[in-house]
């Protein structure tokens, strides 16, 4: 099996884990999002923070019971555990999942 790094860039230093570990291990996933939250909170509130990457998260379609303000109305598919973790982190940090905010042509949508 192929292994790809999962990184958090922290002001010049990089922390790395194997992708498979980050996906399947709840403790590593929680640790990753805790580190990410700590990093984002270290910036001034006036600082524009953009986070990009492949989180292997499927946030799925919005449901009537969703309370996530970070999730736009153009999300698709079925939510997975990584999607739950990403949504909870984004909500806690008052961030938006921009890819779900705008409608995309079908040819630009991947799963």
C-alpha positions as a printed Julia matrix, in Angstrom:
111×3 Matrix{Float64}:
   0.0    0.0     0.0
   1.16   3.53   -0.8
   1.67   5.92    2.08
   1.37   9.7     1.81
   2.23  12.26    4.5
  -0.35  14.19    6.51
   1.18  17.55    7.47
   0.46  20.52    9.71
   2.61  23.51    8.79
   3.34  25.44   11.93
   5.23  28.67   11.31
   8.1   27.09    9.47
   8.08  23.59   10.97
   6.15  20.63    9.62
   4.64  17.74   11.55
   4.07  14.58    9.59
   2.07  11.37   10.01
   1.34   8.58    7.61
  -1.95   9.22    5.82
  -3.36   5.79    6.68
  -2.73   6.43   10.39
  -4.42   9.85   10.28
  -7.5    8.43    8.59
  -8.14   5.35   10.67
  -6.9    6.21   14.16
  -9.38   8.37   16.13
  -6.7    9.46   18.62
  -4.37  10.68   15.85
  -7.28  12.42   14.14
  -8.22  14.17   17.4
  -4.57  15.1    18.0
  -4.31  16.51   14.46
  -7.41  18.69   14.87
  -6.3   19.78   18.36
  -2.94  20.89   16.92
  -4.68  22.64   14.03
  -7.05  24.44   16.41
  -4.18  25.56   18.63
  -2.29  26.87   15.62
  -5.29  28.79   14.23
  -6.07  30.3    17.64
  -2.47  31.53   17.95
  -3.1   34.12   15.23
  -4.62  37.52   15.86
  -8.36  37.67   15.2
  -7.6   40.21   12.46
  -5.39  37.72   10.6
  -6.92  36.05    7.57
  -6.33  32.31    7.94
  -6.77  30.02    4.94
  -6.35  26.29    5.35
  -6.06  24.02    2.35
  -5.38  20.36    1.96
  -6.75  16.91    1.47
  -8.38  15.94    4.76
  -9.95  12.78    3.34
 -13.19  14.17    4.68
 -16.59  13.77    3.11
 -18.87  16.29    4.75
 -21.92  15.03    2.89
 -25.16  16.8     2.09
 -26.66  19.16    4.63
 -29.56  17.63    6.56
 -32.43  19.33    8.35
 -30.87  18.51   11.7
 -27.42  19.93   10.85
 -26.37  22.75   13.12
 -23.15  23.53   11.25
 -22.95  27.13   10.03
 -19.59  26.31    8.39
 -21.29  24.03    5.85
 -22.66  25.59    2.68
 -25.74  24.44    0.83
 -23.77  22.9    -2.06
 -22.24  19.95   -0.24
 -22.81  16.47   -1.69
 -22.56  12.8    -0.86
 -22.46  10.94    2.42
 -20.58  12.13    5.5
 -17.76  10.05    6.99
 -15.9   10.23   10.34
 -13.24  12.54    8.9
 -16.06  14.76    7.63
 -17.55  14.94   11.13
 -14.15  15.87   12.57
 -13.56  18.56    9.92
 -17.03  20.05   10.43
 -16.64  20.14   14.22
 -13.22  21.8    13.95
 -14.36  24.38   11.37
 -17.46  25.17   13.45
 -15.43  25.58   16.63
 -13.01  27.95   14.86
 -15.84  29.88   13.18
 -14.49  29.02    9.72
 -16.28  28.18    6.47
 -15.83  25.2     4.17
 -15.6   27.29    1.03
 -15.95  24.39   -1.4
 -19.49  23.82   -0.1
 -20.45  27.5    -0.34
 -20.61  27.79   -4.13
 -22.24  25.66   -6.8
 -19.7   23.95   -9.04
 -20.22  22.5   -12.52
 -20.53  18.7   -12.4
 -17.28  18.29  -14.31
 -15.39  20.07  -11.48
 -16.8   17.94   -8.67
 -14.8   14.98   -7.42
 -15.32  12.54   -4.61
